[in-house]
Amino acid sequence: MSLRPLPAKAPASLLREAKPLKALFGEARRLDRLQQLVETQLQPAAREYCRVASWRDGILLLIVTDGHWATRLRYQQRRLQRQLQAMEEFRDLGRIQFKVQPPEAPRHKPGPAPALSTRAADNLHETAQGIADPRLKAALERLARHARPAEEG
């Protein structure tokens, strides 16, 4: 008996049909809707720094990516809570928590090594000729071999 793989499904249909994915997609849509509602009550400058992380058991957790804005939002917490409680989605809001979480710094990915000009390679080769240490001389000559061809102009 051989097993045949199931036919591939489009991602959109997977999100609608598979129960775990459907639940995850539904939660993402719910958080996106809550984010939009919270943004209507935030100062325009604060919106880019504040994200809804969760909303359960009467506690709204907001992730703030800048400590300065977290402090400002904490000072405005009562006003923000009153305004959100006026909305149907947040009628049971008992507390707002702010968590400062700076964005991850992009990891440095080394790019290609800079090209070595023919002139620099010649200088390295000349320098290697005057070096007595065989290991250093060999290293300089290896470096000199990495020269790019002379550019025609």
Tab-separated table of C-alpha atoms in Angstrom:
chain	number	residue	atom	x	y	z
A	1	MET	CA	0.000	0.000	0.000
A	2	SER	CA	1.490	3.330	-0.991
A	3	LEU	CA	0.672	6.698	0.467
A	4	ARG	CA	-0.096	9.453	-1.903
A	5	PRO	CA	0.481	12.991	-0.676
A	6	LEU	CA	-2.536	15.199	-0.287
A	7	PRO	CA	-2.972	17.783	-3.016
A	8	ALA	CA	-1.511	21.178	-2.177
A	9	LYS	CA	-3.960	23.798	-0.962
A	10	ALA	CA	-3.855	27.523	-1.427
A	11	PRO	CA	-2.681	29.419	1.695
A	12	ALA	CA	-5.963	31.327	1.908
A	13	SER	CA	-7.987	28.115	2.031
A	14	LEU	CA	-5.675	26.693	4.722
A	15	LEU	CA	-6.320	29.745	6.882
A	16	ARG	CA	-10.065	29.283	6.510
A	17	GLU	CA	-10.203	25.497	6.988
A	18	ALA	CA	-7.418	24.229	9.284
A	19	LYS	CA	-8.585	24.694	12.883
A	20	PRO	CA	-5.274	25.758	14.478
A	21	LEU	CA	-4.501	28.111	11.620
A	22	LYS	CA	-8.056	29.396	11.592
A	23	ALA	CA	-7.831	30.207	15.303
A	24	LEU	CA	-4.460	31.891	14.849
A	25	PHE	CA	-5.727	33.905	11.909
A	26	GLY	CA	-8.815	34.922	13.866
A	27	GLU	CA	-6.698	36.080	16.811
A	28	ALA	CA	-4.445	38.081	14.482
A	29	ARG	CA	-7.477	39.774	12.954
A	30	ARG	CA	-8.883	40.505	16.437
A	31	LEU	CA	-5.602	42.070	17.574
A	32	ASP	CA	-5.424	44.105	14.372
A	33	ARG	CA	-8.939	45.444	15.011
A	34	LEU	CA	-8.024	46.294	18.628
A	35	GLN	CA	-4.845	47.995	17.379
A	36	GLN	CA	-6.913	50.208	15.097
A	37	LEU	CA	-9.215	51.161	17.977
A	38	VAL	CA	-6.325	51.951	20.319
A	39	GLU	CA	-4.648	54.067	17.629
A	40	THR	CA	-7.748	56.250	17.366
A	41	GLN	CA	-7.140	57.273	20.998
A	42	LEU	CA	-3.364	57.781	20.794
A	43	GLN	CA	-1.534	60.906	19.764
A	44	PRO	CA	-0.496	60.550	16.119
A	45	ALA	CA	3.207	60.672	17.051
A	46	ALA	CA	2.792	57.794	19.544
A	47	ARG	CA	1.082	55.406	17.150
A	48	GLU	CA	4.219	54.022	15.556
A	49	TYR	CA	5.681	53.108	18.967
A	50	CYS	CA	2.678	51.325	20.491
A	51	ARG	CA	1.321	47.849	19.615
A	52	VAL	CA	-1.476	45.805	21.165
A	53	ALA	CA	0.091	42.576	22.441
A	54	SER	CA	-2.899	41.028	24.195
A	55	TRP	CA	-6.371	41.731	25.568
A	56	ARG	CA	-7.735	39.210	28.056
A	57	ASP	CA	-9.294	39.128	31.504
A	58	GLY	CA	-9.798	42.894	31.530
A	59	ILE	CA	-6.095	43.633	30.978
A	60	LEU	CA	-4.821	45.337	27.846
A	61	LEU	CA	-1.100	44.813	27.282
A	62	LEU	CA	0.562	47.381	25.061
A	63	ILE	CA	4.114	46.942	23.803
A	64	VAL	CA	5.889	50.280	23.494
A	65	THR	CA	9.134	50.329	21.524
A	66	ASP	CA	10.432	53.595	23.000
A	67	GLY	CA	10.915	54.284	26.713
A	68	HIS	CA	10.092	57.969	26.293
A	69	TRP	CA	6.696	57.151	24.802
A	70	ALA	CA	6.052	54.496	27.452
A	71	THR	CA	6.512	57.147	30.144
A	72	ARG	CA	4.228	59.583	28.350
A	73	LEU	CA	1.565	56.915	27.877
A	74	ARG	CA	1.729	55.945	31.548
A	75	TYR	CA	0.985	59.572	32.463
A	76	GLN	CA	-2.012	59.469	30.107
A	77	GLN	CA	-3.139	55.999	31.231
A	78	ARG	CA	-6.347	57.064	33.038
A	79	ARG	CA	-7.539	59.187	30.129
A	80	LEU	CA	-6.743	56.425	27.642
A	81	GLN	CA	-8.499	53.825	29.788
A	82	ARG	CA	-11.670	55.955	30.085
A	83	GLN	CA	-11.749	56.570	26.340
A	84	LEU	CA	-11.248	52.893	25.524
A	85	GLN	CA	-13.886	51.771	28.062
A	86	ALA	CA	-16.401	53.854	26.126
A	87	MET	CA	-15.932	51.461	23.191
A	88	GLU	CA	-17.874	48.200	23.054
A	89	GLU	CA	-14.748	46.059	22.570
A	90	PHE	CA	-13.102	47.490	25.712
A	91	ARG	CA	-16.127	47.862	28.018
A	92	ASP	CA	-14.577	45.371	30.509
A	93	LEU	CA	-11.180	47.091	30.519
A	94	GLY	CA	-9.859	47.123	34.072
A	95	ARG	CA	-6.204	47.898	33.550
A	96	ILE	CA	-3.685	48.879	30.884
A	97	GLN	CA	-0.167	47.534	31.154
A	98	PHE	CA	2.751	48.994	29.228
A	99	LYS	CA	5.800	46.930	28.426
A	100	VAL	CA	8.863	48.571	26.925
A	101	GLN	CA	10.395	46.373	24.269
A	102	PRO	CA	12.833	48.138	21.941
A	103	PRO	CA	12.843	46.812	18.397
A	104	GLU	CA	15.520	44.266	17.667
A	105	ALA	CA	18.589	45.816	16.146
A	106	PRO	CA	19.189	44.407	12.702
A	107	ARG	CA	21.972	41.883	12.823
A	108	HIS	CA	25.026	42.964	10.897
A	109	LYS	CA	25.562	40.738	7.929
A	110	PRO	CA	29.040	41.012	6.502
A	111	GLY	CA	28.946	42.028	2.907
A	112	PRO	CA	31.445	41.176	0.246
A	113	ALA	CA	35.007	42.139	1.062
A	114	PRO	CA	36.107	45.367	-0.580
A	115	ALA	CA	37.928	44.799	-3.815
A	116	LEU	CA	41.674	45.268	-3.795
A	117	SER	CA	42.973	47.503	-6.544
A	118	THR	CA	45.878	46.458	-8.726
A	119	ARG	CA	47.945	49.319	-7.349
A	120	ALA	CA	47.339	48.184	-3.735
A	121	ALA	CA	48.204	44.614	-4.728
A	122	ASP	CA	51.479	45.820	-6.257
A	123	ASN	CA	52.298	47.689	-3.028
A	124	LEU	CA	51.587	44.561	-0.972
A	125	HIS	CA	53.748	42.460	-3.276
A	126	GLU	CA	56.631	44.963	-3.059
A	127	THR	CA	56.322	45.078	0.722
A	128	ALA	CA	56.373	41.269	0.886
A	129	GLN	CA	59.708	41.226	-1.004
A	130	GLY	CA	61.363	43.148	1.848
A	131	ILE	CA	59.963	40.981	4.683
A	132	ALA	CA	62.221	38.395	6.319
A	133	ASP	CA	59.480	36.536	8.236
A	134	PRO	CA	58.298	33.770	5.855
A	135	ARG	CA	54.779	33.558	7.325
A	136	LEU	CA	54.179	37.310	7.072
A	137	LYS	CA	55.682	37.361	3.572
A	138	ALA	CA	53.356	34.520	2.462
A	139	ALA	CA	50.325	36.259	4.006
A	140	LEU	CA	51.071	39.511	2.171
A	141	GLU	CA	51.513	37.656	-1.111
A	142	ARG	CA	48.205	35.827	-0.599
A	143	LEU	CA	46.538	39.168	0.031
A	144	ALA	CA	48.103	40.631	-3.105
A	145	ARG	CA	46.602	37.790	-5.181
A	146	HIS	CA	43.088	39.080	-4.337
A	147	ALA	CA	43.503	42.132	-6.545
A	148	ARG	CA	40.758	42.934	-8.999
A	149	PRO	CA	41.770	43.399	-12.628
A	150	ALA	CA	42.597	46.958	-13.631
A	151	GLU	CA	39.468	48.805	-14.699
A	152	GLU	CA	39.514	50.050	-18.216
A	153	GLY	CA	38.479	53.645	-18.615
